Amino acid sequence: MIQSQPYQYRFGSEPLHGIVKSLNLPIQFEYVQEICIFEQLIKLVEISEKLENYSKYFTNSINKLEQLKPFYQTIQSSFHQGVDKKNEIYEHCHNIQNYIIQNQFKYLEHEKLLSVSDLLLVELLEIVNNMYPNILYNQYQILYQFLAKVLSNNVLQNYYFNVDFMMKDFSPNIKNAQNILKGIIQTNLPTFHDFAQCQGILYRYKEDGKQFPDNCPVSLFPLYINYDIINDIKKKTILQQKVVAKMGMDFEWYTGILGRLAKHDEFIRRMISIQAKVEKSQTKCPYTICIVRNDFLHHASLNQWMQVEYNCIAISFGFISDRVQKYHSLLFDSYYKQIRENYKVKVKQDLNHDIMVDALHKAYELYNNKNAIVLIITAEFEGNIYDQRYIEKGLAKLGILSKRTTFLRLIGNITSENGILRAFGQEVALVYFRTGYTFDQYENEECWSIREMIELSKALKCPSLNTQLVNFKKLQQILLDETQIQKFLNKDEAKLISENYCKIWGFDHEDQHEKLIEMIQQNPHDYVLKPQREGGGNNYYDDQIIPELLKLTPEQRTEFIVMERIKPIPRIGFMMRRGQLDIQAVISEISVIGYFINEGENILVNEVGGYLVRTKRYLDNEGGVAAGYAVVDSFMVADS
Amino acid sequence: MIQSQPYQYRFGSEPLHGIVKSLNLPIQFEYVQEICIFEQLIKLVEISEKLENYSKYFTNSINKLEQLKPFYQTIQSSFHQGVDKKNEIYEHCHNIQNYIIQNQFKYLEHEKLLSVSDLLLVELLEIVNNMYPNILYNQYQILYQFLAKVLSNNVLQNYYFNVDFMMKDFSPNIKNAQNILKGIIQTNLPTFHDFAQCQGILYRYKEDGKQFPDNCPVSLFPLYINYDIINDIKKKTILQQKVVAKMGMDFEWYTGILGRLAKHDEFIRRMISIQAKVEKSQTKCPYTICIVRNDFLHHASLNQWMQVEYNCIAISFGFISDRVQKYHSLLFDSYYKQIRENYKVKVKQDLNHDIMVDALHKAYELYNNKNAIVLIITAEFEGNIYDQRYIEKGLAKLGILSKRTTFLRLIGNITSENGILRAFGQEVALVYFRTGYTFDQYENEECWSIREMIELSKALKCPSLNTQLVNFKKLQQILLDETQIQKFLNKDEAKLISENYCKIWGFDHEDQHEKLIEMIQQNPHDYVLKPQREGGGNNYYDDQIIPELLKLTPEQRTEFIVMERIKPIPRIGFMMRRGQLDIQAVISEISVIGYFINEGENILVNEVGGYLVRTKRYLDNEGGVAAGYAVVDSFMVADS
């Protein structure tokens, strides 16, 4: 007998439990699936009128549903006659299931669009998938592929991942668990808001010229995952960091690749020009330190957490993430106690974002002067300042003092003599960059001179320019080429890491542009067009891609890459921004945070620690927490 | 050889260390005292011009200082000739010391006012007292008394505890440690501000109709104390709680005393009337639970921490206090590291404010229904809401859910049937009052009915009305009578607790009013006139007392008590309110937080846990944190 497993919060087993409980049916769990199918039918009939609006997307008319109505009515009436009819109900349920699978699925294989009953099948499959996450994927590959494909259809998503639809009660008597949760949250929202602040989940806002803290955008209910995923992506992040560390050592190699971009990109050009001086310098710092965040998103059709990108500079929300985990754990101990107990889930409590402090601490010690400071270069206004302050606090607890400043404020206040960097009169052991990763963050020539002065000094840099350079997406794309990744890893390692890589295409060879554009034109929803620069934003999706590409000259196209678009299946998300609740269909990105330290060609340290879950509206393409789209989240696992 | 001891932050030894260090004098520490005297002279001459403004307060003119000038000049010139002259310097210093003590102190005994050189003597004595806190008190009682008397003279205080004076550098070369600290704080104020928020030291503010958090007013440098004091006042608080617990059981006794006040005080009258019903009720809760805060202030002339009052309701800042201790500890590990090492001090890390959660948790369990909630009754707006939320969080972590509300919001939403109290449909195990301790907090008759309903129910109350009743200052005054305190404690216990009691006088007997008024008239600065009601504020000091008393009828006077005024010696305080620094002469109140639970006549639990340090401007008579006068502080102890 297969045991029920809780899934992402849209628990497939919710109505089953509900029905079993409310009817006092003395039945085995394996039968419940059928009842659930029945319940889904009721729901579908209820919403059939709404479906008419969507009929253009379905091959058959709404009449298809009519064909199912007799089954449905028979079941409904027998169901209402009491529990002694249950064998009859099950039989009918089986009949429906067989009918759907035999008649509909076969049909679907030959058509591109969906019938209403296909939609019904999707519902059924999603329930099965929620109940037995791996069984469908492992044993019914064709059904799983169908489900993932349908759920990642953009048009259908607008209907299916609609909050009203997802929040609908299963029947007047059987509530959707989401609504129970919604009730708990709405009743206690002021408490949850204050608790978040008490827990240190803070963000700085600007309004009417004033600055004040409020809660950092936060999820009120964690993601459900299998913990093996974390162990897996941690292992792969160690490898990824090894690759980044080694890439950064090979100036010839990466400038060879970035060289062409540099022609059209002043940012890359300037960075390479500074790094060229560093390479020749006699007084440069022998150490490279880099804090890395490796981002993963669930690709439903492969049932795999795919690497979205790695980031080598200004990794944020690590400490807030720690606090969110404690916060969710608190809610599970109290206001969500029933959910925790009913579904046997718990919030995993194993974060270690002190790894960011560890990284800076180890780097600081390599400089070997207890009187020197850590110089932190930030933007003038940082909404996420508390997350940064937690790092400063961590260093302070170790007796290491930091000085926060901006590039502009350093003008006239920074010197370098014989490699000794001094800022505001104090010797600098380590420069930690939380800005400087886009061209406009260097507001004038003096800012560039300061970056150069820093890079040429003996102070350690997190990151140093060479690791910042190998962060470019162009190089992330290169790694997809097996011969390239094997420059940095052995064959087994290369194979392991590549499992989680998306496909990426570049515009290096003009003769292939046409073919690439054609490929995108066929399924624009399956790709994303990204600029090579860092910092998020400015991506093109769906119908934006082709017009943008056609606007660009072949030369300009080389500044972009096209990436396979990762398509996760959304869940209902409860997000809180400044005390306001926002319920949406959401997806979650999981990131692993780690760091490495090199001394010349040797990797001295390569470790991973904390992770970060960011959850964003499914239908928004951009997803920054700072930009107001995403929230910081955590996850829950089975409590076995 | 006597070892130097750091004192409250106005370290007497600071200039000594500075001189020894800057001149590289290879001298023993015992000689440094003399150099310090010399330095004080230099300072006095420097400020002599300013002193003229104060000459009316001194018996002799500023010319007195002229008499000292020759000494001073000889020393200064020989001092400047180098370290080989040091024996000569010491000799001169001794001469000055002898001159002062022989000529000035003798004189002072016969005069009420002070000469400039008396002021010099005060400076000297304060330094000695700072260096050797107990020696002056134990071995030179007369000097100690003189010092305490002078420093508690209100007119002199305005001069002496003036920030400009206290912050003055000892010489151009030798900085006052306060200024070094001030420099550190000013440079890092934005960091300290953010760190405070990260540490959860939060308070809610209202501005332009908006509410937002900022830092709770906080001290940036802790009080220095001898840790024995904490052990001593904890022991005494246990006894105090025993007294309160027993007083609350004796309805006849306390209504006998409060009865007279009730005639003129509707608040007391109503409370007694409800309690009378409770006493007769058959369904009442058998348990009494009370969280107590016992406040102490240092009385310089007795070198004793005197009990200011005990409080039985709405004890606040317990959890913020925890966070302030961690915050100070962090600063001592980082920005104040030099101070910590130079003065061998550390922040004591032993708070246990979970005792407030423990108290409510134990009370909750006595009710014995895991589905019941804790009802927290507060004001509509609570600036100190985060401090309250920490308690809710603590309960939530134990799986106990709370419901915050106000008396007004309970109207129509609270019922009691057969002793079962229900609010908003949920059974209530425990009512925790954070309001309801002044008459105006009961906005209408329905609020009073709700209080009565609560008191008559089986739900536990923290505090229940009987313990709230014995909080009245009138009863605190009664305890000063030996026969009364011995009703509740044995002779030894009574003696122990009385050591820390101030003298209090009431206006019960009209024939003694005149004598009492006369006593106050002679030294109005040594008394404070307080109303019997709770909640802080509305006290009369100094020249306000007599006019107020004369305005009142003998009957009205019975609503007041006169209390011996506790006179501490201030230090320089660095206070931060919403990121702004405020440097002032300050004093600190230390409070012990504990609780007791009674079952009928048995005391089931009587424990103390955390403590709270509140620091306020010396020259303000009122000192509430919530009222914006005081800040939450912590203390440091010798790091031996």
Short mmCIF file of N, CA and C in Angstrom, two decimals, chain A residues 232-325:
data_model
loop_
_atom_site.label_atom_id
_atom_site.label_comp_id
_atom_site.label_asym_id
_atom_site.label_seq_id
_atom_site.Cartn_x
_atom_site.Cartn_y
_atom_site.Cartn_z
N ASP A 232 21.89 17.21 -2.99
CA ASP A 232 22.34 17.09 -4.38
C ASP A 232 22.86 18.44 -4.90
N ILE A 233 22.10 19.49 -4.70
CA ILE A 233 22.54 20.77 -5.28
C ILE A 233 23.70 21.37 -4.49
N LYS A 234 23.85 20.98 -3.24
CA LYS A 234 25.04 21.41 -2.49
C LYS A 234 26.30 20.79 -3.11
N LYS A 235 26.20 19.49 -3.37
CA LYS A 235 27.33 18.76 -3.97
C LYS A 235 27.71 19.43 -5.30
N LYS A 236 26.70 19.77 -6.08
CA LYS A 236 26.97 20.34 -7.39
C LYS A 236 27.51 21.77 -7.29
N THR A 237 27.11 22.47 -6.22
CA THR A 237 27.61 23.83 -6.06
C THR A 237 29.11 23.82 -5.73
N ILE A 238 29.52 22.83 -4.95
CA ILE A 238 30.96 22.67 -4.68
C ILE A 238 31.73 22.55 -6.00
N LEU A 239 31.18 21.73 -6.89
CA LEU A 239 31.82 21.56 -8.21
C LEU A 239 31.78 22.87 -9.00
N GLN A 240 30.63 23.52 -8.95
CA GLN A 240 30.49 24.78 -9.69
C GLN A 240 31.51 25.80 -9.20
N GLN A 241 31.71 25.84 -7.88
CA GLN A 241 32.67 26.78 -7.32
C GLN A 241 34.09 26.44 -7.76
N LYS A 242 34.35 25.14 -7.86
CA LYS A 242 35.67 24.71 -8.33
C LYS A 242 35.88 25.23 -9.75
N VAL A 243 34.84 25.11 -10.57
CA VAL A 243 34.93 25.59 -11.95
C VAL A 243 35.18 27.09 -11.97
N VAL A 244 34.40 27.83 -11.19
CA VAL A 244 34.54 29.30 -11.17
C VAL A 244 35.95 29.68 -10.71
N ALA A 245 36.41 29.02 -9.64
CA ALA A 245 37.75 29.30 -9.11
C ALA A 245 38.81 29.10 -10.19
N LYS A 246 38.68 28.00 -10.93
CA LYS A 246 39.70 27.70 -11.95
C LYS A 246 39.56 28.61 -13.18
N MET A 247 38.32 28.93 -13.54
CA MET A 247 38.11 29.84 -14.67
C MET A 247 38.82 31.17 -14.40
N GLY A 248 38.66 31.64 -13.16
CA GLY A 248 39.22 32.95 -12.81
C GLY A 248 40.74 32.98 -12.87
N MET A 249 41.37 31.81 -12.82
CA MET A 249 42.83 31.77 -12.87
C MET A 249 43.34 31.87 -14.30
N ASP A 250 42.44 31.65 -15.27
CA ASP A 250 42.87 31.52 -16.65
C ASP A 250 42.52 32.77 -17.47
N PHE A 251 43.32 33.80 -17.25
CA PHE A 251 43.08 35.11 -17.88
C PHE A 251 43.00 34.98 -19.40
N GLU A 252 43.93 34.22 -19.98
CA GLU A 252 43.96 34.07 -21.44
C GLU A 252 42.64 33.49 -21.93
N TRP A 253 42.21 32.45 -21.21
CA TRP A 253 41.01 31.74 -21.64
C TRP A 253 39.77 32.63 -21.61
N TYR A 254 39.54 33.28 -20.45
CA TYR A 254 38.27 34.02 -20.38
C TYR A 254 38.31 35.32 -21.18
N THR A 255 39.48 35.93 -21.29
CA THR A 255 39.50 37.14 -22.13
C THR A 255 39.35 36.76 -23.60
N GLY A 256 39.84 35.56 -23.93
CA GLY A 256 39.63 35.07 -25.30
C GLY A 256 38.15 35.01 -25.63
N ILE A 257 37.37 34.56 -24.69
CA ILE A 257 35.92 34.42 -24.94
C ILE A 257 35.18 35.75 -24.79
N LEU A 258 35.56 36.51 -23.75
CA LEU A 258 34.85 37.77 -23.50
C LEU A 258 35.29 38.88 -24.47
N GLY A 259 36.44 38.63 -25.12
CA GLY A 259 37.02 39.65 -25.99
C GLY A 259 36.02 40.22 -26.98
N ARG A 260 35.26 39.34 -27.60
CA ARG A 260 34.35 39.81 -28.65
C ARG A 260 33.23 40.68 -28.05
N LEU A 261 32.75 40.26 -26.86
CA LEU A 261 31.71 41.07 -26.19
C LEU A 261 32.26 42.45 -25.83
N ALA A 262 33.54 42.46 -25.44
CA ALA A 262 34.14 43.70 -24.96
C ALA A 262 34.03 44.82 -25.99
N LYS A 263 34.07 44.44 -27.25
CA LYS A 263 34.00 45.47 -28.32
C LYS A 263 32.74 46.32 -28.18
N HIS A 264 31.66 45.69 -27.76
CA HIS A 264 30.38 46.39 -27.70
C HIS A 264 29.96 46.69 -26.27
N ASP A 265 30.78 46.34 -25.35
CA ASP A 265 30.37 46.46 -23.95
C ASP A 265 31.50 47.12 -23.17
N GLU A 266 31.29 48.41 -22.89
CA GLU A 266 32.35 49.17 -22.23
C GLU A 266 32.65 48.61 -20.85
N PHE A 267 31.61 48.07 -20.20
CA PHE A 267 31.79 47.52 -18.85
C PHE A 267 32.82 46.38 -18.86
N ILE A 268 32.60 45.43 -19.78
CA ILE A 268 33.53 44.30 -19.88
C ILE A 268 34.92 44.81 -20.29
N ARG A 269 34.92 45.75 -21.22
CA ARG A 269 36.20 46.27 -21.71
C ARG A 269 37.03 46.86 -20.57
N ARG A 270 36.37 47.68 -19.76
CA ARG A 270 37.08 48.33 -18.66
C ARG A 270 37.55 47.31 -17.62
N MET A 271 36.70 46.36 -17.35
CA MET A 271 37.07 45.36 -16.35
C MET A 271 38.26 44.53 -16.82
N ILE A 272 38.24 44.15 -18.09
CA ILE A 272 39.38 43.38 -18.62
C ILE A 272 40.65 44.23 -18.58
N SER A 273 40.49 45.50 -18.89
CA SER A 273 41.66 46.38 -18.92
C SER A 273 42.29 46.50 -17.53
N ILE A 274 41.45 46.61 -16.50
CA ILE A 274 42.00 46.65 -15.12
C ILE A 274 42.64 45.31 -14.78
N GLN A 275 41.96 44.23 -15.12
CA GLN A 275 42.46 42.90 -14.76
C GLN A 275 43.81 42.63 -15.46
N ALA A 276 43.97 43.17 -16.67
CA ALA A 276 45.24 42.99 -17.39
C ALA A 276 46.38 43.61 -16.59
N LYS A 277 46.12 44.78 -15.99
CA LYS A 277 47.14 45.42 -15.16
C LYS A 277 47.43 44.59 -13.91
N VAL A 278 46.35 44.04 -13.34
CA VAL A 278 46.52 43.22 -12.13
C VAL A 278 47.41 42.02 -12.45
N GLU A 279 47.16 41.40 -13.59
CA GLU A 279 47.93 40.20 -13.96
C GLU A 279 49.43 40.49 -14.02
N LYS A 280 49.77 41.71 -14.43
CA LYS A 280 51.19 42.08 -14.60
C LYS A 280 51.79 42.64 -13.31
N SER A 281 50.93 43.00 -12.35
CA SER A 281 51.41 43.70 -11.16
C SER A 281 52.28 42.80 -10.27
N GLN A 282 53.28 43.43 -9.63
CA GLN A 282 54.16 42.70 -8.72
C GLN A 282 53.61 42.73 -7.29
N THR A 283 52.79 43.73 -6.99
CA THR A 283 52.38 43.91 -5.59
C THR A 283 50.98 43.37 -5.32
N LYS A 284 50.39 42.75 -6.32
CA LYS A 284 48.99 42.33 -6.16
C LYS A 284 48.81 41.30 -5.03
N CYS A 285 47.62 41.21 -4.57
CA CYS A 285 47.27 40.25 -3.51
C CYS A 285 47.29 38.83 -4.10
N PRO A 286 47.91 37.89 -3.42
CA PRO A 286 47.98 36.53 -3.98
C PRO A 286 46.68 35.74 -3.81
N TYR A 287 45.72 36.30 -3.04
CA TYR A 287 44.51 35.54 -2.74
C TYR A 287 43.30 36.01 -3.54
N THR A 288 42.45 35.07 -3.84
CA THR A 288 41.16 35.38 -4.46
C THR A 288 40.09 34.82 -3.53
N ILE A 289 39.13 35.65 -3.19
CA ILE A 289 38.03 35.15 -2.36
C ILE A 289 36.72 35.50 -3.04
N CYS A 290 35.82 34.55 -3.04
CA CYS A 290 34.56 34.79 -3.72
C CYS A 290 33.42 34.06 -3.01
N ILE A 291 32.38 34.79 -2.68
CA ILE A 291 31.16 34.18 -2.15
C ILE A 291 30.24 33.94 -3.35
N VAL A 292 29.77 32.71 -3.48
CA VAL A 292 29.02 32.31 -4.67
C VAL A 292 27.59 31.94 -4.28
N ARG A 293 26.66 32.32 -5.10
CA ARG A 293 25.31 31.80 -4.92
C ARG A 293 24.91 31.10 -6.20
N ASN A 294 24.47 29.87 -6.06
CA ASN A 294 24.13 29.02 -7.19
C ASN A 294 22.62 28.81 -7.16
N ASP A 295 21.91 29.28 -8.20
CA ASP A 295 20.45 29.30 -8.19
C ASP A 295 19.83 28.15 -8.97
N PHE A 296 18.83 27.53 -8.41
CA PHE A 296 18.16 26.39 -9.06
C PHE A 296 16.65 26.60 -9.10
N LEU A 297 16.05 26.10 -10.17
CA LEU A 297 14.60 26.19 -10.35
C LEU A 297 14.12 24.82 -10.83
N HIS A 298 12.94 24.42 -10.37
CA HIS A 298 12.44 23.08 -10.72
C HIS A 298 11.92 23.07 -12.14
N HIS A 299 12.46 22.17 -12.95
CA HIS A 299 11.99 22.04 -14.32
C HIS A 299 11.05 20.83 -14.33
N ALA A 300 9.75 21.13 -14.38
CA ALA A 300 8.75 20.09 -14.15
C ALA A 300 8.89 18.93 -15.14
N SER A 301 9.10 19.25 -16.42
CA SER A 301 9.07 18.18 -17.40
C SER A 301 10.22 17.20 -17.21
N LEU A 302 11.29 17.65 -16.58
CA LEU A 302 12.41 16.73 -16.29
C LEU A 302 12.41 16.29 -14.82
N ASN A 303 11.50 16.85 -14.04
CA ASN A 303 11.50 16.61 -12.59
C ASN A 303 12.90 16.81 -12.01
N GLN A 304 13.52 17.89 -12.41
CA GLN A 304 14.92 18.15 -12.04
C GLN A 304 15.08 19.62 -11.63
N TRP A 305 15.88 19.88 -10.57
CA TRP A 305 16.17 21.26 -10.20
C TRP A 305 17.32 21.72 -11.07
N MET A 306 17.03 22.61 -12.00
CA MET A 306 18.03 23.06 -12.97
C MET A 306 18.75 24.29 -12.45
N GLN A 307 20.04 24.37 -12.78
CA GLN A 307 20.80 25.56 -12.40
C GLN A 307 20.38 26.72 -13.28
N VAL A 308 19.96 27.81 -12.66
CA VAL A 308 19.57 28.99 -13.42
C VAL A 308 20.81 29.81 -13.76
N GLU A 309 21.63 30.04 -12.74
CA GLU A 309 22.88 30.77 -12.93
C GLU A 309 23.68 30.70 -11.64
N TYR A 310 24.97 31.04 -11.74
CA TYR A 310 25.73 31.27 -10.52
C TYR A 310 26.05 32.75 -10.44
N ASN A 311 26.22 33.22 -9.20
CA ASN A 311 26.49 34.64 -8.98
C ASN A 311 27.73 34.77 -8.11
N CYS A 312 28.61 35.67 -8.47
CA CYS A 312 29.88 35.81 -7.74
C CYS A 312 30.00 37.13 -6.99
N ILE A 313 28.98 37.95 -7.04
CA ILE A 313 29.11 39.27 -6.39
C ILE A 313 27.78 39.67 -5.74
N ALA A 314 27.91 40.34 -4.59
CA ALA A 314 26.76 40.96 -3.92
C ALA A 314 25.64 39.97 -3.64
N ILE A 315 26.00 38.81 -3.11
CA ILE A 315 25.01 37.79 -2.76
C ILE A 315 24.18 38.32 -1.60
N SER A 316 22.88 38.35 -1.80
CA SER A 316 22.05 38.97 -0.76
C SER A 316 21.01 38.02 -0.18
N PHE A 317 20.37 38.43 0.89
CA PHE A 317 19.28 37.73 1.57
C PHE A 317 19.70 36.46 2.30
N GLY A 318 21.00 36.22 2.38
CA GLY A 318 21.47 35.03 3.09
C GLY A 318 21.04 35.05 4.55
N PHE A 319 21.22 36.18 5.21
CA PHE A 319 20.91 36.23 6.65
C PHE A 319 19.41 36.35 6.90
N ILE A 320 18.74 37.09 6.01
CA ILE A 320 17.29 37.17 6.15
C ILE A 320 16.70 35.76 6.03
N SER A 321 17.26 34.98 5.12
CA SER A 321 16.82 33.60 4.91
C SER A 321 16.88 32.77 6.19
N ASP A 322 17.98 32.92 6.93
CA ASP A 322 18.12 32.28 8.24
C ASP A 322 16.94 32.60 9.14
N ARG A 323 16.60 33.89 9.15
CA ARG A 323 15.55 34.36 10.04
C ARG A 323 14.18 33.88 9.58
N VAL A 324 14.01 33.76 8.27
CA VAL A 324 12.74 33.28 7.75
C VAL A 324 12.54 31.82 8.16
N GLN A 325 13.62 31.05 8.16
CA GLN A 325 13.50 29.65 8.56
C GLN A 325 13.06 29.56 10.03
#
